[in-house]
Coordinates of N, CA and C in Angstrom, one line a residue:
X727 N 83.9 74.5 97.9 CA 83.8 75.7 97.0 C 84.8 76.8 97.5
X728 N 85.7 77.2 96.7 CA 86.7 78.2 97.1 C 86.2 79.6 97.1
X729 N 85.6 80.0 96.0 CA 85.2 81.4 95.8 C 83.8 81.5 95.2
X730 N 83.1 82.4 95.8 CA 81.8 82.8 95.2 C 81.9 84.3 94.7
X731 N 81.6 84.5 93.4 CA 81.7 85.8 92.8 C 80.2 86.3 92.6
X732 N 79.9 87.4 93.2 CA 78.5 88.0 93.1 C 78.6 89.2 92.2
X733 N 77.7 89.2 91.2 CA 77.7 90.3 90.3 C 76.3 90.8 90.1
X734 N 75.9 91.9 90.7 CA 74.6 92.5 90.4 C 74.5 93.0 89.0
X735 N 73.4 92.6 88.3 CA 73.3 92.9 86.8 C 72.1 93.8 86.5
X736 N 72.4 94.9 85.8 CA 71.3 95.7 85.4 C 71.7 96.4 84.1
X737 N 71.0 96.1 83.0 CA 71.3 96.7 81.7 C 72.7 96.5 81.2
X738 N 73.2 95.3 81.5 CA 74.6 95.1 81.1 C 74.8 93.8 80.3
X739 N 73.8 93.2 79.8 CA 73.9 92.0 79.1 C 74.8 92.0 77.9
X740 N 75.0 93.2 77.3 CA 75.8 93.3 76.1 C 77.3 93.0 76.4
X741 N 77.7 93.1 77.6 CA 79.1 93.0 78.0 C 79.4 91.8 78.9
X742 N 78.3 91.2 79.4 CA 78.5 90.2 80.5 C 79.3 89.0 80.0
X743 N 79.1 88.6 78.7 CA 79.8 87.4 78.2 C 81.3 87.6 78.3
X744 N 81.7 88.8 78.0 CA 83.2 89.2 78.1 C 83.7 89.1 79.5
X745 N 82.9 89.6 80.4 CA 83.2 89.6 81.9 C 83.3 88.1 82.3
X746 N 82.4 87.3 82.0 CA 82.4 85.9 82.4 C 83.5 85.1 81.8
X747 N 83.9 85.4 80.5 CA 85.0 84.7 79.9 C 86.3 85.1 80.6
X748 N 86.5 86.3 81.0 CA 87.6 86.7 81.8 C 87.7 86.0 83.1
X749 N 86.6 85.9 83.8 CA 86.5 85.3 85.1 C 86.9 83.8 85.0
X750 N 86.5 83.1 83.9 CA 86.8 81.7 83.7 C 88.3 81.6 83.5
X751 N 88.9 82.4 82.8 CA 90.4 82.3 82.6 C 91.1 82.6 83.9
X752 N 90.6 83.5 84.8 CA 91.3 83.8 86.0 C 91.1 82.8 87.1
X753 N 89.9 82.1 87.1 CA 89.6 81.2 88.2 C 89.5 79.8 87.9
X754 N 89.9 79.4 86.7 CA 89.7 78.1 86.2 C 90.5 77.0 87.0
X755 N 91.5 77.4 87.8 CA 92.3 76.4 88.5 C 91.7 76.1 89.9
X756 N 90.6 76.8 90.3 CA 90.0 76.5 91.6 C 88.5 76.3 91.4
X757 N 87.9 75.8 92.5 CA 86.5 75.7 92.5 C 85.8 77.0 92.8
X758 N 84.8 77.3 92.0 CA 84.1 78.6 92.1 C 82.7 78.6 91.6
X759 N 82.0 79.6 91.9 CA 80.7 79.9 91.3 C 80.5 81.4 91.1
X760 N 79.7 81.7 90.1 CA 79.4 83.1 89.8 C 77.9 83.3 89.9
X761 N 77.5 84.2 90.8 CA 76.1 84.5 91.0 C 75.7 85.8 90.3
X762 N 75.0 85.7 89.2 CA 74.5 86.9 88.5 C 73.1 87.3 89.1
X763 N 73.1 88.4 89.7 CA 71.8 88.9 90.4 C 71.0 89.7 89.4
X764 N 69.9 89.2 88.9 CA 69.1 89.9 88.0 C 68.3 90.9 88.7
X765 N 68.7 92.2 88.7 CA 68.0 93.3 89.4 C 66.9 93.8 88.6
X766 N 65.9 92.9 88.3 CA 64.7 93.3 87.6 C 64.9 93.9 86.3
X767 N 65.7 93.2 85.4 CA 66.0 93.7 84.1 C 64.8 93.5 83.2
X768 N 64.9 94.1 82.0 CA 63.8 93.9 81.0 C 63.8 92.4 80.5
X769 N 62.8 92.0 79.8 CA 62.6 90.6 79.4 C 63.8 90.2 78.4
X770 N 64.2 91.1 77.5 CA 65.3 90.8 76.6 C 66.6 90.6 77.4
X771 N 66.8 91.4 78.4 CA 68.0 91.3 79.2 C 68.0 90.0 80.0
X772 N 66.8 89.6 80.5 CA 66.7 88.4 81.3 C 67.0 87.2 80.4
X773 N 66.5 87.2 79.2 CA 66.7 86.1 78.3 C 68.2 85.9 78.0
X774 N 69.0 87.0 77.9 CA 70.4 86.9 77.7 C 71.1 86.3 78.9
X775 N 70.6 86.7 80.1 CA 71.2 86.2 81.3 C 71.0 84.7 81.4
X776 N 69.8 84.2 81.1 CA 69.6 82.8 81.2 C 70.3 82.0 80.1
X777 N 70.6 82.6 78.9 CA 71.4 82.0 77.9 C 72.8 81.8 78.4
X778 N 73.3 82.9 79.2 CA 74.7 82.8 79.7 C 74.8 81.7 80.8
X779 N 73.7 81.5 81.6 CA 73.7 80.5 82.6 C 73.8 79.1 81.9
X780 N 73.2 78.9 80.7 CA 73.3 77.7 80.0 C 74.7 77.5 79.4
X781 N 75.3 78.6 79.0 CA 76.6 78.5 78.3 C 77.8 78.3 79.3
X782 N 77.7 78.9 80.5 CA 78.7 78.8 81.4 C 78.2 78.0 82.6
X783 N 78.8 76.8 82.8 CA 78.3 75.8 83.8 C 78.4 76.3 85.2
X784 N 79.3 77.2 85.5 CA 79.5 77.7 86.9 C 78.6 78.9 87.2
X785 N 77.8 79.4 86.3 CA 77.0 80.6 86.5 C 75.6 80.2 87.1
X786 N 75.1 80.9 88.1 CA 73.8 80.8 88.6 C 73.1 82.1 88.6
X787 N 71.8 82.1 88.3 CA 71.0 83.3 88.2 C 70.1 83.5 89.4
X788 N 70.1 84.6 90.0 CA 69.2 84.9 91.1 C 68.3 86.1 90.6
X789 N 67.0 85.8 90.5 CA 66.1 86.7 89.9 C 65.4 87.5 91.1
X790 N 65.5 88.8 91.0 CA 64.8 89.7 92.0 C 63.5 90.1 91.5
X791 N 62.5 90.3 92.4 CA 61.1 90.7 92.0 C 60.9 92.2 91.7
X792 N 62.0 93.0 92.0 CA 61.9 94.4 91.7 C 63.4 94.9 91.6
X793 N 63.5 96.2 91.2 CA 64.8 96.8 91.1 C 65.2 97.3 92.5
X794 N 66.2 96.6 93.1 CA 66.6 97.0 94.5 C 67.8 97.9 94.5
X795 N 68.5 98.0 93.4 CA 69.8 98.7 93.4 C 71.0 97.8 93.7
X796 N 72.2 98.3 93.5 CA 73.4 97.5 93.6 C 73.6 96.9 95.0
X797 N 73.4 97.7 96.0 CA 73.8 97.2 97.4 C 72.8 96.1 97.8
X798 N 71.5 96.3 97.7 CA 70.5 95.3 98.0 C 70.7 94.0 97.2
X799 N 70.9 94.3 95.9 CA 71.1 93.1 95.0 C 72.3 92.3 95.4
X800 N 73.4 93.0 95.8 CA 74.6 92.3 96.3 C 74.3 91.5 97.5
X801 N 73.6 92.1 98.4 CA 73.2 91.4 99.7 C 72.4 90.1 99.3
X802 N 71.4 90.2 98.4 CA 70.6 89.0 98.1 C 71.5 87.9 97.5
X803 N 72.5 88.3 96.7 CA 73.5 87.4 96.2 C 74.3 86.7 97.2
X804 N 74.6 87.4 98.3 CA 75.3 86.8 99.4 C 74.6 85.7 100.1
X805 N 73.3 85.7 100.1 CA 72.5 84.7 100.7 C 72.6 83.3 100.0
X806 N 73.1 83.4 98.7 CA 73.2 82.2 97.9 C 74.7 81.6 97.9
X807 N 75.6 82.5 98.4 CA 77.0 82.2 98.2 C 77.5 81.0 99.1
X808 N 78.2 80.1 98.5 CA 78.7 78.9 99.2 C 80.2 78.9 99.4
X809 N 80.9 79.8 98.8 CA 82.4 79.8 98.8 C 83.0 80.1 100.1
X810 N 84.2 79.7 100.3 CA 85.0 80.1 101.5 C 85.2 81.6 101.5
X811 N 85.3 82.2 100.3 CA 85.6 83.6 100.2 C 84.5 84.2 99.2
X812 N 84.0 85.4 99.6 CA 83.0 86.0 98.8 C 83.6 87.2 98.1
X813 N 83.4 87.3 96.8 CA 83.9 88.4 96.0 C 82.7 89.1 95.3
X814 N 82.7 90.4 95.4 CA 81.7 91.2 94.7 C 82.4 92.1 93.7
X815 N 81.7 92.3 92.5 CA 82.3 93.1 91.5 C 81.2 93.6 90.6
X816 N 81.6 94.7 89.8 CA 80.6 95.3 88.9 C 80.4 94.4 87.6
X817 N 79.3 94.7 86.9 CA 79.0 93.9 85.8 C 79.5 94.5 84.4
X818 N 80.2 95.6 84.5 CA 80.5 96.4 83.2 C 82.0 96.3 82.8
X819 N 82.7 95.4 83.5 CA 84.1 95.2 83.1 C 85.1 96.1 83.6
X820 N 84.7 97.0 84.5 CA 85.7 97.9 85.1 C 86.7 97.2 86.1
X821 N 86.2 96.1 86.7 CA 87.0 95.4 87.6 C 87.7 94.2 87.0
X822 N 89.0 94.1 87.1 CA 89.8 93.1 86.5 C 89.8 91.8 87.2
X823 N 89.2 90.7 86.7 CA 89.1 89.4 87.3 C 90.5 88.9 87.7
X824 N 91.6 89.3 87.0 CA 92.9 88.8 87.4 C 93.3 89.2 88.8
X825 N 92.7 90.2 89.3 CA 93.1 90.7 90.6 C 92.4 89.9 91.8
X826 N 91.5 89.0 91.5 CA 90.7 88.3 92.5 C 91.6 87.4 93.3
X827 N 92.5 86.6 92.7 CA 93.3 85.7 93.4 C 94.4 86.5 94.2
X828 N 94.8 87.6 93.7 CA 95.8 88.5 94.4 C 95.1 89.1 95.6
X829 N 93.9 89.5 95.5 CA 93.2 90.1 96.7 C 93.0 89.0 97.7
X830 N 92.7 87.8 97.2 CA 92.5 86.7 98.2 C 93.8 86.4 98.9
X831 N 94.9 86.3 98.2 CA 96.2 86.1 98.8 C 96.5 87.1 99.9
X832 N 96.2 88.4 99.5 CA 96.5 89.5 100.5 C 95.6 89.3 101.7
X833 N 94.3 89.0 101.5 CA 93.4 88.9 102.6 C 93.9 87.8 103.6
X834 N 94.4 86.7 103.0 CA 94.9 85.5 103.8 C 96.2 85.9 104.6
X835 N 97.2 86.3 103.8 CA 98.5 86.6 104.4 C 98.5 87.7 105.4
X836 N 97.6 88.7 105.2 CA 97.5 89.9 106.1 C 96.5 89.6 107.2
X837 N 95.8 88.5 107.2 CA 94.8 88.1 108.2 C 93.7 89.2 108.3
X838 N 93.3 89.6 107.2 CA 92.1 90.6 107.1 C 90.8 89.8 107.0
X839 N 89.7 90.5 107.4 CA 88.4 89.9 107.3 C 87.8 90.4 106.0
X840 N 88.2 91.5 105.5 CA 87.6 92.2 104.4 C 88.6 93.0 103.7
X841 N 88.7 92.9 102.3 CA 89.6 93.7 101.6 C 88.9 94.4 100.4
X842 N 89.2 95.7 100.3 CA 88.6 96.5 99.2 C 89.7 96.7 98.1
X843 N 89.3 96.8 96.9 CA 90.2 97.3 95.8 C 90.3 98.8 96.0
X844 N 91.5 99.3 95.9 CA 91.7 100.7 96.0 C 92.4 101.1 94.6
X845 N 91.7 101.9 93.8 CA 92.1 102.2 92.5 C 93.0 103.3 92.4
X846 N 94.1 103.2 91.6 CA 95.1 104.2 91.5 C 94.7 105.3 90.6
X847 N 94.0 104.9 89.5 CA 93.4 105.9 88.6 C 92.0 105.5 88.2
X848 N 91.1 106.4 88.4 CA 89.7 106.1 88.1 C 89.3 106.5 86.7
X849 N 88.6 105.6 85.9 CA 88.1 106.0 84.6 C 86.6 105.8 84.6
X850 N 85.9 107.0 84.8 CA 84.5 107.0 84.9 C 83.9 108.3 84.5
X851 N 82.5 108.4 84.4 CA 81.9 109.6 84.0 C 82.0 110.7 85.1
X852 N 81.7 111.9 84.7 CA 81.9 113.1 85.5 C 81.1 113.0 86.8
X853 N 79.9 112.6 86.8 CA 79.0 112.5 88.0 C 79.5 111.5 89.0
X854 N 80.0 110.4 88.5 CA 80.6 109.4 89.5 C 81.9 110.0 90.1
X855 N 82.6 110.7 89.3 CA 83.8 111.3 89.9 C 83.5 112.3 90.9
X856 N 82.4 113.1 90.7 CA 82.0 114.1 91.7 C 81.6 113.4 93.0
X857 N 80.8 112.4 92.9 CA 80.3 111.6 94.0 C 81.5 111.0 94.8
X858 N 82.4 110.4 94.0 CA 83.5 109.7 94.6 C 84.4 110.7 95.4
X859 N 84.6 111.9 94.9 CA 85.3 112.9 95.5 C 84.7 113.3 96.8
X860 N 83.4 113.5 96.8 CA 82.6 113.9 98.0 C 82.8 112.8 99.1
X861 N 82.7 111.5 98.7 CA 82.8 110.4 99.6 C 84.2 110.3 100.2
X862 N 85.2 110.5 99.3 CA 86.6 110.4 99.7 C 86.9 111.5 100.7
X863 N 86.4 112.7 100.5 CA 86.6 113.8 101.5 C 86.0 113.5 102.8
X864 N 84.9 112.7 102.8 CA 84.2 112.3 104.1 C 84.7 111.0 104.6
X865 N 85.7 110.4 104.0 CA 86.2 109.1 104.4 C 85.2 108.0 104.3
X866 N 84.3 108.1 103.3 CA 83.3 107.1 103.1 C 83.4 106.4 101.7
X867 N 84.5 106.6 101.0 CA 84.6 106.1 99.7 C 85.0 104.6 99.8
X868 N 84.2 103.7 99.2 CA 84.5 102.3 99.2 C 84.2 101.7 97.8
X869 N 85.1 100.8 97.3 CA 84.9 100.2 96.1 C 83.9 99.0 96.2
X870 N 83.2 98.8 95.1 CA 82.3 97.6 95.0 C 83.1 96.3 94.7
X871 N 84.4 96.4 94.4 CA 85.2 95.3 94.2 C 85.8 94.9 95.5
X872 N 85.3 93.8 96.1 CA 85.7 93.5 97.5 C 85.8 92.0 97.6
X873 N 86.5 91.6 98.7 CA 86.5 90.1 99.1 C 86.4 90.0 100.6
X874 N 85.6 89.1 101.1 CA 85.6 88.8 102.5 C 85.4 87.3 102.8
X875 N 85.5 86.9 104.0 CA 85.4 85.5 104.4 C 84.0 85.1 104.5
X876 N 83.8 83.8 104.5 CA 82.4 83.2 104.7 C 81.9 83.5 106.1
X877 N 82.9 83.6 107.1 CA 82.5 83.9 108.4 C 81.8 85.3 108.5
X878 N 82.4 86.2 107.8 CA 81.8 87.6 107.7 C 80.5 87.5 107.0
X879 N 80.4 86.7 105.9 CA 79.2 86.6 105.1 C 78.0 86.0 105.9
X880 N 78.3 85.1 106.8 CA 77.2 84.5 107.6 C 76.7 85.6 108.6
X881 N 77.6 86.4 109.1 CA 77.2 87.4 110.0 C 76.3 88.5 109.2
X882 N 76.8 88.8 108.0 CA 76.1 89.7 107.2 C 74.6 89.2 106.9
X883 N 74.5 88.0 106.5 CA 73.2 87.4 106.2 C 72.3 87.5 107.4
X884 N 72.8 87.1 108.6 CA 72.1 87.1 109.8 C 71.6 88.5 110.2
X885 N 72.4 89.5 110.0 CA 72.1 90.8 110.4 C 71.2 91.6 109.4
X886 N 71.4 91.3 108.1 CA 70.7 92.0 107.1 C 71.2 93.4 106.9
X887 N 70.7 94.2 105.9 CA 71.2 95.5 105.7 C 70.1 96.5 105.5
X888 N 68.8 96.1 105.7 CA 67.7 97.0 105.6 C 67.8 97.8 104.3
X889 N 67.7 99.1 104.3 CA 67.8 99.9 103.1 C 69.1 100.6 103.0
X890 N 70.1 100.2 103.9 CA 71.4 100.9 103.9 C 72.4 100.3 103.0
X891 N 73.5 101.0 102.8 CA 74.6 100.5 102.0 C 75.2 99.3 102.6
X892 N 75.6 98.3 101.8 CA 76.2 97.1 102.4 C 77.5 97.4 103.1
X893 N 78.2 98.4 102.7 CA 79.5 98.8 103.3 C 79.4 99.2 104.7
X894 N 78.3 99.9 105.0 CA 78.1 100.3 106.4 C 78.0 99.1 107.3
X895 N 77.3 98.0 106.9 CA 77.2 96.8 107.7 C 78.5 96.1 107.7
X896 N 79.2 96.0 106.6 CA 80.5 95.3 106.6 C 81.5 95.9 107.5
X897 N 81.4 97.2 107.6 CA 82.4 97.9 108.5 C 82.2 97.5 109.9
X898 N 80.9 97.3 110.3 CA 80.6 96.9 111.7 C 81.0 95.5 112.0
X899 N 80.9 94.6 110.9 CA 81.1 93.2 111.1 C 82.5 92.8 111.0
X900 N 83.4 93.6 110.3 CA 84.7 93.2 110.0 C 85.7 93.9 110.9
X901 N 86.4 93.2 111.8 CA 87.3 93.8 112.8 C 88.6 94.3 112.0
X902 N 89.0 93.6 110.9 CA 90.2 94.0 110.3 C 89.9 94.2 108.8
X903 N 90.1 95.4 108.3 CA 89.8 95.8 106.9 C 91.1 96.2 106.2
X904 N 91.3 95.7 105.0 CA 92.5 96.1 104.2 C 92.2 96.6 102.8
X905 N 93.2 97.2 102.2 CA 93.0 97.8 100.8 C 94.1 97.3 99.9
X906 N 93.7 97.0 98.7 CA 94.7 96.4 97.7 C 94.7 97.3 96.5
X907 N 95.8 97.9 96.2 CA 96.0 98.9 95.1 C 96.0 98.2 93.8
X908 N 95.3 98.8 92.8 CA 95.3 98.3 91.5 C 94.8 99.3 90.5
X909 N 95.0 99.1 89.2 CA 94.5 100.0 88.2 C 93.0 99.8 87.9
X910 N 92.3 100.8 87.5 CA 90.9 100.8 87.2 C 90.7 100.8 85.7
X911 N 89.8 100.0 85.2 CA 89.6 99.9 83.8 C 88.3 100.6 83.4
X912 N 88.3 101.1 82.2 CA 87.2 101.8 81.6 C 86.0 100.8 81.4
X913 N 84.8 101.3 81.7 CA 83.6 100.4 81.5 C 83.5 100.0 80.0
X914 N 83.0 98.8 79.8 CA 82.8 98.2 78.5 C 81.5 98.8 77.9
X915 N 80.6 99.3 78.8 CA 79.4 99.9 78.3 C 79.6 101.2 77.7
X916 N 78.9 101.5 76.6 CA 79.2 102.7 75.8 C 78.5 103.9 76.5
X917 N 77.4 103.6 77.3 CA 76.6 104.7 77.9 C 76.3 104.4 79.3
X918 N 76.4 105.4 80.2 CA 76.1 105.2 81.6 C 74.6 104.8 81.8
X919 N 74.4 103.9 82.7 CA 73.0 103.5 83.0 C 72.4 104.4 84.1
X920 N 73.1 105.2 84.7 CA 72.7 106.0 85.9 C 72.4 107.5 85.5
X921 N 71.4 108.0 86.2 CA 71.1 109.4 86.1 C 71.5 110.2 87.3
X922 N 71.5 111.5 87.3 CA 71.9 112.4 88.4 C 71.1 112.0 89.7
X923 N 69.8 111.7 89.5 CA 69.0 111.4 90.7 C 69.5 110.1 91.4
X924 N 70.1 109.2 90.6 CA 70.6 107.9 91.2 C 71.8 108.2 92.1
X925 N 72.7 109.1 91.6 CA 73.8 109.5 92.4 C 73.4 110.2 93.7
X926 N 72.4 111.1 93.6 CA 71.9 111.8 94.7 C 71.3 110.9 95.8
X927 N 70.6 109.9 95.3 CA 70.0 108.9 96.2 C 71.2 108.1 96.9
X928 N 72.2 107.8 96.2 CA 73.3 107.1 96.7 C 74.0 107.9 97.8
X929 N 74.2 109.2 97.6 CA 74.8 110.1 98.6 C 73.9 110.1 99.8
X930 N 72.6 110.2 99.7 CA 71.7 110.3 100.8 C 71.8 109.0 101.6
X931 N 71.9 107.9 101.0 CA 72.0 106.6 101.7 C 73.3 106.5 102.5
X932 N 74.4 107.2 102.0 CA 75.7 107.0 102.5 C 75.9 107.8 103.8
X933 N 75.3 109.0 103.9 CA 75.5 109.9 105.1 C 74.4 109.6 106.1

């Protein structure tokens, strides 16, 4: 297995088929798996996820027993990943699947353990922009579009992340971290799933 793509899913079933179709086009020449982490969605959302698992042979569903949030959901997905390289990305179409192989090539040629997407221009709602600016000013801004090696993944699984952000743990486990510049895409979702309190909780976890 060359690549495992982990996508935490929450209230995004309306756009996931588009995301999966793009991934298929981008990764079709290699062996890969896509792990959709069901972060305690509604029954209707769950049914769509399982329909997608039937439609796309490379898709696997990991069902969580409660809503853990993006970072914990991502970590749970890592425990299932079998690929030589682990990719994480959002479920709303903001991350371009065409960049995955380019990020992989950069990670290999630059001998990095972990590579983050670094977006040239961000297209997102006002509260996410505020949070991102605060984190950038504190040197804590990290993208959820990332790739790392299975060696790092095994260390991550062994150490766990408790209730902390996954990037804090990755920073400790990865001796060499790189950044790959790319354009950011607008979310396919018409309405944000997050409230102000969610952003405040994220800030609290970060510092």
